[in-house]
PDB file of C-alpha atoms in Angstrom:
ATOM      1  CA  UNK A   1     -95.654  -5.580  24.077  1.00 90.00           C
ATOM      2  CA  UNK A   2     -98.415  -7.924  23.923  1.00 89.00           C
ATOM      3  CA  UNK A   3     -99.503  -5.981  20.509  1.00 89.00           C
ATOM      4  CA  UNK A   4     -96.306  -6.606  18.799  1.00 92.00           C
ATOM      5  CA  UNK A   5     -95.878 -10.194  19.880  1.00 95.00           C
ATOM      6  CA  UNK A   6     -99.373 -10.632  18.479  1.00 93.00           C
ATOM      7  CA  UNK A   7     -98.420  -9.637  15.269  1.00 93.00           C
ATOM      8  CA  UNK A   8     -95.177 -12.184  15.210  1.00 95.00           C
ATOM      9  CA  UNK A   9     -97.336 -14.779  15.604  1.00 96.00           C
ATOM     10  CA  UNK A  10     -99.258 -13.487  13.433  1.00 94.00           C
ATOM     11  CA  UNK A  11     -96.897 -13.277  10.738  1.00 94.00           C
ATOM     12  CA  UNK A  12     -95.378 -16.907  11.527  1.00 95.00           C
ATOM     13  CA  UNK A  13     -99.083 -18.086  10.756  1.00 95.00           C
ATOM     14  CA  UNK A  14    -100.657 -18.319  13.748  1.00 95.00           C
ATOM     15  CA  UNK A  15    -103.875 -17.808  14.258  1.00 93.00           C
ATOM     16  CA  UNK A  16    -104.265 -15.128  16.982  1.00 93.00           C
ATOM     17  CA  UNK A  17    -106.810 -14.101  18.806  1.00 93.00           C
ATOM     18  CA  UNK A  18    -106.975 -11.215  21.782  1.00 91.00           C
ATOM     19  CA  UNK A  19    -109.749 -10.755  24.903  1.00 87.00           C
ATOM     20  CA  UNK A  20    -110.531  -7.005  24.805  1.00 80.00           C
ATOM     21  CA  UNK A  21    -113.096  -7.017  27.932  1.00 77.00           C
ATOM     22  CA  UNK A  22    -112.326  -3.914  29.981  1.00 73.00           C
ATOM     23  CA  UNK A  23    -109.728  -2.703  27.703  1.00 74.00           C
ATOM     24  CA  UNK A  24    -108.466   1.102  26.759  1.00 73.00           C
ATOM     25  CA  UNK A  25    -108.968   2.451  23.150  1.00 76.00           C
ATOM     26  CA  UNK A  26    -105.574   2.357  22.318  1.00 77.00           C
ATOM     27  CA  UNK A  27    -104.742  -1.409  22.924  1.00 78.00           C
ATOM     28  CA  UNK A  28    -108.238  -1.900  21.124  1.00 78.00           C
ATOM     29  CA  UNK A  29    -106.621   0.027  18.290  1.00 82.00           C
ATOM     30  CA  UNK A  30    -103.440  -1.595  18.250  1.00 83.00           C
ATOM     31  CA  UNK A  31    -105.024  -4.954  18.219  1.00 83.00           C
ATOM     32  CA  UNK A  32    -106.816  -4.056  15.075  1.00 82.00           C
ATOM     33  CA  UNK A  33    -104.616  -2.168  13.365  1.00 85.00           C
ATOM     34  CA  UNK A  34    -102.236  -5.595  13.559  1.00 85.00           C
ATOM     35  CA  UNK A  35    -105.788  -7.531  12.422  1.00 84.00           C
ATOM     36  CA  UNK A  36    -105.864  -9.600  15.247  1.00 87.00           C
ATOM     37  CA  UNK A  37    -108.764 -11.677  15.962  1.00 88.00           C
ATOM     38  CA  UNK A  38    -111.075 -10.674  19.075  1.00 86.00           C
ATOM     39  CA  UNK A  39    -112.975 -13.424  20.921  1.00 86.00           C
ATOM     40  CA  UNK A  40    -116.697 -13.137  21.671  1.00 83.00           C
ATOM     41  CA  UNK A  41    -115.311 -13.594  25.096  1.00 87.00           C
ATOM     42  CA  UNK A  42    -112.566 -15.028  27.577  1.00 90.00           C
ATOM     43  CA  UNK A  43    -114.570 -17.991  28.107  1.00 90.00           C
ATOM     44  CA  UNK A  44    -114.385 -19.190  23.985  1.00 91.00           C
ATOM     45  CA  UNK A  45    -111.072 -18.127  23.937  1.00 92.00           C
ATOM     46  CA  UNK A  46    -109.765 -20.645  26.719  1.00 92.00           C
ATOM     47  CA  UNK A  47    -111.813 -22.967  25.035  1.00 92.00           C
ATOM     48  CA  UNK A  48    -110.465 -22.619  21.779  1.00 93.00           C
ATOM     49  CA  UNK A  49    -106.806 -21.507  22.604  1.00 95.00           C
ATOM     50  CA  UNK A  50    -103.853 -24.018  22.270  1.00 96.00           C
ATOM     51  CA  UNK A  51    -101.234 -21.002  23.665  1.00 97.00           C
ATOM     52  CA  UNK A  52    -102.314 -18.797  25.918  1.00 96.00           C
ATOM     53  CA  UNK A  53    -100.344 -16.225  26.948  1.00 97.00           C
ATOM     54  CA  UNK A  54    -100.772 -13.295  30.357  1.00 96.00           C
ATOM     55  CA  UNK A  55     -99.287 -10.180  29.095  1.00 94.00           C
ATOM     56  CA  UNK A  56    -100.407  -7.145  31.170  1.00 92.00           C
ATOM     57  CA  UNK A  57     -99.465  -4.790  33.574  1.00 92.00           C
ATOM     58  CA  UNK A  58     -98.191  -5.962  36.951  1.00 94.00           C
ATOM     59  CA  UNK A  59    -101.090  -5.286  39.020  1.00 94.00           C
ATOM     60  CA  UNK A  60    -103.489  -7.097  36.881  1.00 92.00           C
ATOM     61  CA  UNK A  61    -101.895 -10.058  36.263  1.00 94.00           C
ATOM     62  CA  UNK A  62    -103.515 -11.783  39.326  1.00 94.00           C
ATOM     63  CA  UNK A  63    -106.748 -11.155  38.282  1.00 94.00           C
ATOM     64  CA  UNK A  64    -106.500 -11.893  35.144  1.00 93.00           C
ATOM     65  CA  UNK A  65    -104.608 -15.682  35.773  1.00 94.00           C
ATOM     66  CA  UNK A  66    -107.778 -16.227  38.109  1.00 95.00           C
ATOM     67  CA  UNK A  67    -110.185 -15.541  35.719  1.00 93.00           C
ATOM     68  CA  UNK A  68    -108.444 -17.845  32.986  1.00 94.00           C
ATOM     69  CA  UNK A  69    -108.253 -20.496  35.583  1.00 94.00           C
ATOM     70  CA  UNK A  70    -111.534 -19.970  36.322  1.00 93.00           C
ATOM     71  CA  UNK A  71    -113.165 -20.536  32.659  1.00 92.00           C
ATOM     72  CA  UNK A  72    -110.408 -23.248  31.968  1.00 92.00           C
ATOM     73  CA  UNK A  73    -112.027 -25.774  34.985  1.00 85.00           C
ATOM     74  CA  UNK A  74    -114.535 -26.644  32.357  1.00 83.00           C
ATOM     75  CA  UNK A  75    -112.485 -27.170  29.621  1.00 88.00           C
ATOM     76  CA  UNK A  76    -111.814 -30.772  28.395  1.00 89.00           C
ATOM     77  CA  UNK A  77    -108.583 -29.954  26.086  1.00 91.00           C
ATOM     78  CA  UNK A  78    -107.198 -27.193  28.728  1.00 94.00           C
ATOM     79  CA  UNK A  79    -104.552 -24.691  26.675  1.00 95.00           C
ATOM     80  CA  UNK A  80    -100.759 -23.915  27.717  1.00 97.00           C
ATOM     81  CA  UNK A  81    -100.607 -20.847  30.007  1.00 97.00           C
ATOM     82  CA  UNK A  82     -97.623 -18.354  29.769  1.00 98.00           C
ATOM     83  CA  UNK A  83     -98.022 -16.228  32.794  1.00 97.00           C
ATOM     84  CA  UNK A  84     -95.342 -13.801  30.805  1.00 97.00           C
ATOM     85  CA  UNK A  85     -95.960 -10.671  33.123  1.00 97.00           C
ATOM     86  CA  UNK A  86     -93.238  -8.499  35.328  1.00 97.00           C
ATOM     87  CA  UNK A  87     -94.823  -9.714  39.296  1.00 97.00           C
ATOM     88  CA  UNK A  88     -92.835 -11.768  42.211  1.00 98.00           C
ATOM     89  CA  UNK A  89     -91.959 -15.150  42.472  1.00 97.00           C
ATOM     90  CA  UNK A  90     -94.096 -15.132  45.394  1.00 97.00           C
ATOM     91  CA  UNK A  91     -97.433 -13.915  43.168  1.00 96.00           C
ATOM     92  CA  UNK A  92     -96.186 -16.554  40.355  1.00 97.00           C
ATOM     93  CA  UNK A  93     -96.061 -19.253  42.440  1.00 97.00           C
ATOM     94  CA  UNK A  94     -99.703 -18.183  44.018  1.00 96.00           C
ATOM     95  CA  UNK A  95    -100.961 -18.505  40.417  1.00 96.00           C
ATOM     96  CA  UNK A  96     -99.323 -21.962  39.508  1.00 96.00           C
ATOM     97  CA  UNK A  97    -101.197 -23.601  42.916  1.00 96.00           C
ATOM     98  CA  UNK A  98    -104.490 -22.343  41.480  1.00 95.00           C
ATOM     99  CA  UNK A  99    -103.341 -23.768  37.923  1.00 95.00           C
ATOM    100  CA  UNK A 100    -102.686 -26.941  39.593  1.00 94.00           C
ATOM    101  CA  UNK A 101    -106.131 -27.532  41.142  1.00 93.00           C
ATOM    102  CA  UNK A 102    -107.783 -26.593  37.655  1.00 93.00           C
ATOM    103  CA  UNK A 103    -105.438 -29.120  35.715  1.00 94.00           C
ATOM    104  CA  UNK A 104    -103.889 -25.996  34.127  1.00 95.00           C
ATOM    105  CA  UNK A 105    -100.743 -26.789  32.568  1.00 96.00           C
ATOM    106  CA  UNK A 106     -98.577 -23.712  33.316  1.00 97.00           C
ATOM    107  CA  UNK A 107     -95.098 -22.000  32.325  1.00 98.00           C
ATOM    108  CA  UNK A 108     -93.632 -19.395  34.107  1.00 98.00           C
ATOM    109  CA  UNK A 109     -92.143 -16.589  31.897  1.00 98.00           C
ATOM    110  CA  UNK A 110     -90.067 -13.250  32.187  1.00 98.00           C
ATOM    111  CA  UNK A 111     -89.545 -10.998  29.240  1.00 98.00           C
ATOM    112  CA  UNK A 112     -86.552  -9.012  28.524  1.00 98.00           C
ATOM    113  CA  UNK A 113     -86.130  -6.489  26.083  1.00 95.00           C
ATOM    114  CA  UNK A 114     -88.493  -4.099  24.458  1.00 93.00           C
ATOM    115  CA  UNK A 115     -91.552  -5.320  21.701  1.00 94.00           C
ATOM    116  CA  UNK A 116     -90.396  -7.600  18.812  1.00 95.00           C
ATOM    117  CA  UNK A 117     -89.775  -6.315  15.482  1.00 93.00           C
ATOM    118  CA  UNK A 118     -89.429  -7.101  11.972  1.00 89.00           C
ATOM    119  CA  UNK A 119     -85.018  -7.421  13.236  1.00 89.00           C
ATOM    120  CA  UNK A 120     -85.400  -8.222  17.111  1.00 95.00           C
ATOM    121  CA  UNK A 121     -86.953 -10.739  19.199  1.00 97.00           C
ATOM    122  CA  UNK A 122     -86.600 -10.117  23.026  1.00 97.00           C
ATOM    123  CA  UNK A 123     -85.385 -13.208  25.577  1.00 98.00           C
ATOM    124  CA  UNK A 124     -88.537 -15.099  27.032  1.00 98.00           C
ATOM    125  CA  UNK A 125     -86.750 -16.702  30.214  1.00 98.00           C
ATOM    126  CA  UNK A 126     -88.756 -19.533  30.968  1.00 98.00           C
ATOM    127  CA  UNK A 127     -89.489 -22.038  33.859  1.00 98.00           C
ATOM    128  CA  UNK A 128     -91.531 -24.919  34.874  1.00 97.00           C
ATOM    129  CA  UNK A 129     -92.088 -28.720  33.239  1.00 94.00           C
ATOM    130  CA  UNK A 130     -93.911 -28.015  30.149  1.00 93.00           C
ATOM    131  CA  UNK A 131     -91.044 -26.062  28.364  1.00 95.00           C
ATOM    132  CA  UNK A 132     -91.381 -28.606  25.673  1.00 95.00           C
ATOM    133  CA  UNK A 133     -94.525 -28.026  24.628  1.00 95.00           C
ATOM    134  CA  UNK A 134     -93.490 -24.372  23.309  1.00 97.00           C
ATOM    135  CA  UNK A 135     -90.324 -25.030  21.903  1.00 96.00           C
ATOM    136  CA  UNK A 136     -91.616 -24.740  18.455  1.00 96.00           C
ATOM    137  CA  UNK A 137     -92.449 -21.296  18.911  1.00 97.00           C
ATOM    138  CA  UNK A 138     -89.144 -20.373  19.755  1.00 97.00           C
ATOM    139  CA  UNK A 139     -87.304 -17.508  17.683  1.00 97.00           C
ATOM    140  CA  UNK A 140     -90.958 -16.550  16.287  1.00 97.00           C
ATOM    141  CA  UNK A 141     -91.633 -13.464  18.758  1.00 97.00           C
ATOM    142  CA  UNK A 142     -89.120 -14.483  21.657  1.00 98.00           C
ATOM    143  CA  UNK A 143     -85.980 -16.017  21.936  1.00 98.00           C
ATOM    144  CA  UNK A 144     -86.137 -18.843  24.410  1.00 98.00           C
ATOM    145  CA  UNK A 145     -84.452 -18.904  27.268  1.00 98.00           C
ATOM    146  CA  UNK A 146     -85.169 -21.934  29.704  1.00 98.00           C
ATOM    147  CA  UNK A 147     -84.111 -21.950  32.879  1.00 98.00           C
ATOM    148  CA  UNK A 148     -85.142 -25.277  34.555  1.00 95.00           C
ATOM    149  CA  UNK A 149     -88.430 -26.838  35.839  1.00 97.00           C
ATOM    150  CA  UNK A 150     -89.100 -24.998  38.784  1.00 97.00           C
ATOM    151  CA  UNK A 151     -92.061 -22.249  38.942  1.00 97.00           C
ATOM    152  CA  UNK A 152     -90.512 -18.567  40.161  1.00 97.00           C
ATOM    153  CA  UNK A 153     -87.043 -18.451  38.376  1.00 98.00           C
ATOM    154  CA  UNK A 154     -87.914 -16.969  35.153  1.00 98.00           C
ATOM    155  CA  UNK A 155     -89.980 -14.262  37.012  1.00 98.00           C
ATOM    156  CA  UNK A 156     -86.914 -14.177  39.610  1.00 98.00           C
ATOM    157  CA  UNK A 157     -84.628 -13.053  36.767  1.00 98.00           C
ATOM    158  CA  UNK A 158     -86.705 -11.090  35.274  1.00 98.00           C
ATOM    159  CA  UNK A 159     -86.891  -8.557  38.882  1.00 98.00           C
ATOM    160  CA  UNK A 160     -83.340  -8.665  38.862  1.00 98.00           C
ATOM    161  CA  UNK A 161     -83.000  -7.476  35.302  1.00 98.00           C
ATOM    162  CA  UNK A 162     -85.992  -5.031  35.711  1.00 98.00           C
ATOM    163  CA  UNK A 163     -84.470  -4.018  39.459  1.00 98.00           C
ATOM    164  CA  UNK A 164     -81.273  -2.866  37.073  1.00 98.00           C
ATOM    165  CA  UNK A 165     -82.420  -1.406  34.770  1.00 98.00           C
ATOM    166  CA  UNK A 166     -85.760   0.366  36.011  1.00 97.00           C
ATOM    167  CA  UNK A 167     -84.345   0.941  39.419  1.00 98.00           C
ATOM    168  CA  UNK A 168     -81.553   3.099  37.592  1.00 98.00           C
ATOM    169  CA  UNK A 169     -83.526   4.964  35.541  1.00 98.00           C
ATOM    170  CA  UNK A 170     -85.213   6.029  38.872  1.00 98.00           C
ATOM    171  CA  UNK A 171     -82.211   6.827  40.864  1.00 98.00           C
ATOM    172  CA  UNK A 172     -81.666   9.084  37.354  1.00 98.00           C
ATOM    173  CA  UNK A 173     -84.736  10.584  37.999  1.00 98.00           C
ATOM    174  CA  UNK A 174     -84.205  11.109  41.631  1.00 98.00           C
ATOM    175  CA  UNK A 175     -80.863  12.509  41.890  1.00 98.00           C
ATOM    176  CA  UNK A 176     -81.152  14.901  38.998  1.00 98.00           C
ATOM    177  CA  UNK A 177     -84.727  16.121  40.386  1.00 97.00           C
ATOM    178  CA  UNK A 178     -82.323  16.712  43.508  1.00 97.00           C
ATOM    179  CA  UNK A 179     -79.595  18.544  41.985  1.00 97.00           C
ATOM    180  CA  UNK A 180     -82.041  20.960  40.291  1.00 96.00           C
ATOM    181  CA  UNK A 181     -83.734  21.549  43.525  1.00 95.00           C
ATOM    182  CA  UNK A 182     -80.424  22.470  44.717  1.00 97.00           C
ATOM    183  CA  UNK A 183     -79.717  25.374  42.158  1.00 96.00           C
ATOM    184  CA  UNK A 184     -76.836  22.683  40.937  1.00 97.00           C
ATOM    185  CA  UNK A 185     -78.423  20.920  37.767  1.00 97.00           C
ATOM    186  CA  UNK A 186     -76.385  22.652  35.503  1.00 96.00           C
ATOM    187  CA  UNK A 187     -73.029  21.899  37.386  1.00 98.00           C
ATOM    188  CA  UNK A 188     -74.043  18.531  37.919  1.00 98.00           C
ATOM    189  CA  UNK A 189     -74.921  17.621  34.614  1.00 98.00           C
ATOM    190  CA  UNK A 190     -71.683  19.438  33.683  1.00 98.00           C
ATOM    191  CA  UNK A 191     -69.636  16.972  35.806  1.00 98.00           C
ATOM    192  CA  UNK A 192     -71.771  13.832  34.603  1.00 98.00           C
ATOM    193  CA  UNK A 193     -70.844  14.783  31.075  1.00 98.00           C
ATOM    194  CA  UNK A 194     -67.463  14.496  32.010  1.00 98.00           C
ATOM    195  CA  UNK A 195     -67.060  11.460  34.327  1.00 98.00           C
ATOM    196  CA  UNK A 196     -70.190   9.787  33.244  1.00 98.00           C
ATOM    197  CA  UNK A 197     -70.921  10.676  29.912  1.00 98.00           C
ATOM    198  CA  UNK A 198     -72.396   7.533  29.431  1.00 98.00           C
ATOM    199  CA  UNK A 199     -74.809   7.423  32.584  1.00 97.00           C
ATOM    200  CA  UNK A 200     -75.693  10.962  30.858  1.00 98.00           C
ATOM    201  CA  UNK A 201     -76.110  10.154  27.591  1.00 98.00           C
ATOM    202  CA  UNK A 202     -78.754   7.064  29.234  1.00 98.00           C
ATOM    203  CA  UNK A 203     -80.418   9.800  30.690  1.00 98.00           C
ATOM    204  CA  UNK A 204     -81.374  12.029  27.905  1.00 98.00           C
ATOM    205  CA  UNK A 205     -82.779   9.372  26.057  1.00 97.00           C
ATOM    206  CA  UNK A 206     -84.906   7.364  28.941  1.00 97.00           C
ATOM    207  CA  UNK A 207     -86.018   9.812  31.227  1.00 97.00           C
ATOM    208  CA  UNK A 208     -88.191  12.330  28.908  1.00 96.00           C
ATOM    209  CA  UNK A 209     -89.858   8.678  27.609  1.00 96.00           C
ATOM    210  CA  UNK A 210     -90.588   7.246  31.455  1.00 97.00           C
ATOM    211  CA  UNK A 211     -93.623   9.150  32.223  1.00 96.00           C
ATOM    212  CA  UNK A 212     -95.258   7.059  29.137  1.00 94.00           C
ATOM    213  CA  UNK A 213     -94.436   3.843  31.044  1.00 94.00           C
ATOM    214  CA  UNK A 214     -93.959   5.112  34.771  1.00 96.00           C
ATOM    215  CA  UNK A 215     -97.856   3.688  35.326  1.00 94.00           C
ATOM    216  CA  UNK A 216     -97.055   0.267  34.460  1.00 94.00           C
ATOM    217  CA  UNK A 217     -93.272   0.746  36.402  1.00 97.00           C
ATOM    218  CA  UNK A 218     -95.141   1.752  39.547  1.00 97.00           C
ATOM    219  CA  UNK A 219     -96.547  -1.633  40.250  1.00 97.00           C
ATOM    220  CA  UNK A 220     -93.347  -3.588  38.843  1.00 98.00           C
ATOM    221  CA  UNK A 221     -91.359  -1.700  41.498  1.00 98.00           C
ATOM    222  CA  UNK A 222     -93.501  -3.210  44.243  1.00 97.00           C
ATOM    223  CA  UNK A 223     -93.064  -6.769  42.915  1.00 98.00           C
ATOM    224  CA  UNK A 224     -89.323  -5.872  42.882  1.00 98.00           C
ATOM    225  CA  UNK A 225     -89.047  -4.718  46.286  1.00 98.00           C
ATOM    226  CA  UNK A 226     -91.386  -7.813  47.522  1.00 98.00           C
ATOM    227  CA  UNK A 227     -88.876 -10.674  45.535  1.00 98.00           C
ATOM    228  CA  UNK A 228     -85.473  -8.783  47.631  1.00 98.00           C
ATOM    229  CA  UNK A 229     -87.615  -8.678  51.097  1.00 98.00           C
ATOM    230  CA  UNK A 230     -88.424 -12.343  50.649  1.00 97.00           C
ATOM    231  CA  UNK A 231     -84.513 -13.207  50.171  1.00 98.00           C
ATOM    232  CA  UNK A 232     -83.874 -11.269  52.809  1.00 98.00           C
ATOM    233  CA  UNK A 233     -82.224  -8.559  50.987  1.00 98.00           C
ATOM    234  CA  UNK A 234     -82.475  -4.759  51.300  1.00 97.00           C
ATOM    235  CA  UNK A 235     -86.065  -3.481  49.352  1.00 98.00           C
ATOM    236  CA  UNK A 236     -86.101  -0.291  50.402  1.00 98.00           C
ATOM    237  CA  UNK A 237     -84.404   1.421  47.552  1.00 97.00           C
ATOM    238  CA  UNK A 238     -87.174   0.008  45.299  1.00 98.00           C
ATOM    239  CA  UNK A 239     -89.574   0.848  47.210  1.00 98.00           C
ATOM    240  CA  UNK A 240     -88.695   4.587  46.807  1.00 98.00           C
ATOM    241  CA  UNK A 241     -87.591   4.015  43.113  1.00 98.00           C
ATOM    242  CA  UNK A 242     -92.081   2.963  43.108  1.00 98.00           C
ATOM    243  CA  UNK A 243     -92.873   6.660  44.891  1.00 97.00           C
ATOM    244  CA  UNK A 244     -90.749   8.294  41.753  1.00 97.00           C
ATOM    245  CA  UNK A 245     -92.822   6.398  39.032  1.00 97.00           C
ATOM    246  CA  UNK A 246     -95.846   7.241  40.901  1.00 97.00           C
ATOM    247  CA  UNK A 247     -94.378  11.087  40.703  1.00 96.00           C
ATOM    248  CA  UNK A 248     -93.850  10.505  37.055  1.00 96.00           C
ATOM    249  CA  UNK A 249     -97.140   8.759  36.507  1.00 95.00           C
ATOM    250  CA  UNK A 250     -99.379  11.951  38.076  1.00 94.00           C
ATOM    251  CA  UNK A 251     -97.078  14.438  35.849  1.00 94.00           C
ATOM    252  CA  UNK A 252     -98.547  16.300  33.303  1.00 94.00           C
ATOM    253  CA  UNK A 253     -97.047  13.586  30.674  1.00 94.00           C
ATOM    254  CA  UNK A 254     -98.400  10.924  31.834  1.00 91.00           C
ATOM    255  CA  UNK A 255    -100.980  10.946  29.318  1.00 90.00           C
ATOM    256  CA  UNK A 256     -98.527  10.180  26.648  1.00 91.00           C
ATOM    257  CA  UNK A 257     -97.809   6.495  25.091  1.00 87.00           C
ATOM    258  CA  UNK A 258     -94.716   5.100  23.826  1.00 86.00           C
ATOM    259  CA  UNK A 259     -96.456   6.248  20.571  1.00 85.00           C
ATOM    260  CA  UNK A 260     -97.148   9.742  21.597  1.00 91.00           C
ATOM    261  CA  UNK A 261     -94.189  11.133  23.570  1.00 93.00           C
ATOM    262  CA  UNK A 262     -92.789  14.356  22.570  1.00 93.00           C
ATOM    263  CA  UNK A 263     -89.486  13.358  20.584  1.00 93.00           C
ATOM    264  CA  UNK A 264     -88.417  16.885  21.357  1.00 94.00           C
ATOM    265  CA  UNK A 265     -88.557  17.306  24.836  1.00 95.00           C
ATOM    266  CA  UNK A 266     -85.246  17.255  26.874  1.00 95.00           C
ATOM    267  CA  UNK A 267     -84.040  15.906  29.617  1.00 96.00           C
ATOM    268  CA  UNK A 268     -84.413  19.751  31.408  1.00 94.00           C
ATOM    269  CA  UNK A 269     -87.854  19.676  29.851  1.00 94.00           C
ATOM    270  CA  UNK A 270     -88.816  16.596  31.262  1.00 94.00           C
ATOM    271  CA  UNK A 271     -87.675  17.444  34.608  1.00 93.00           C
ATOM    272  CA  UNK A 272     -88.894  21.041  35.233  1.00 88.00           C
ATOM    273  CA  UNK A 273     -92.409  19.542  35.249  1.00 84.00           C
ATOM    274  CA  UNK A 274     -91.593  16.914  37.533  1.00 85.00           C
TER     275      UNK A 274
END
């Protein structure tokens, strides 16, 4: 994701320009392979930044908001922050009182839908008082979609979208792994393709691709079940759908990307090495 919204900027004529500290080899290769810029450090990027915008998997996104807060203290002309990543109200609220005592103007942001492309731009649901100041950037990697002032409702929506459409993909994963326990896969997919050919048809095409993303779901599930507990709301099915991604992200495709998966395996394939 962060790659490919890179390059829209990019190609909107932005100058853009990555931290790559502590990152794999393949987002250092996707970042160059899109010839985007790479700062000396984070510290000269806050300082230079107008835009700067959190894009990372769920578990780091704490850490990294701290550490941007941290370098933009100093900073006399202090950038936007996007904190665009898939984590709790709760945790976005957290980083917007440390934003506040730096001076850091900050939006809160959920993304929906996959990496933009040449013919799609995903919805950027967006919250908080500075909604203005990105408007012009609207339609160049996102489509905007503001939701009001307050800090926590763009990353609310967003863990109700993800708790759809993740969470099913789990249950998927769970109740098939089930039925072929049970000697009944066959039957069962049998009946699906003719009650649910649908639900089926979702099946075959997400679940042999999940292991490639199940690390990054793992976390996202957790931040999920935490934004239900705090409304008071049932989390335990999310916490269970997090114990499946964790199963899919020790299997023995979990090394794959979204670049690398097997276009061949099936559904059966996928799940006989589960």
């Amino acid at each position: 994701m962060g790659a490919a919204v890179a390059a829209a900027y990019k190609a909107s004529g932005h100058c853009v320009v990555t931290d790559l500290a502590g990152r794999s080899e393949m987002s250092v290769r996707r970042a160059t392979e899109r010839g985007i810029e790479v700062a000396d450090d984070l510290k000269s990027l806050v300082r230079d930044a107008d835009i700067i915008f959190s894009i990372v998997p769920p578990d780091r996104a704490l850490s990294v908001s701290e550490r941007i807060v941290k370098r933009a203290g100093k900073v006399q002309d202090k950038p936007l922050f996007v904190e665009a990543n898939a984590i709790a109200p709760q945790r976005i609220r957290q980083v917007s009182r440390i934003c506040r005592k730096a001076g850091l103007p900050l939006l809160d942001g959920g993304i929906v839908g996959g990496p933009p492309t040449e013919g799609t731009r995903p919805r950027l649901y967006l919250s908080g008082d500075s909604t203005g100041d990105l408007a012009p950037l609207d339609g160049q990697a996102f489509e905007h979609k503001v939701l009001g002032v307050e800090i926590g409702q763009a990353s609310m929506l967003k863990m109700f979208y993800a708790g759809l459409t993740k969470g099913l993909n789990a249950l998927l994963v769970n109740q098939l792994l089930a039925a072929k326990k049970a000697g009944l896969f066959d039957a069962y997919v049998e009946e699906l393709a003719c009650s649910q050919a649908e639900l089926l048809q979702h099946a075959e095409r997400v679940v042999p691709r999940m292991p490639a993303d199940s690390a990054r779901c793992e976390p996202e599930m957790r931040e999920i079940a935490a934004t239900l507990a705090d409304l008071d709301l049932p989390a335990g099915f999310h916490r269970a759908a997090e114990r499946i991604m964790a199963r899919l992200a020790t299997s023995q495709f979990a090394h794959e990307t979204r670049e690398t998966v097997d276009p061949s395996r099936t559904l059966r394939g996928t799940l006989h090495n589960l």
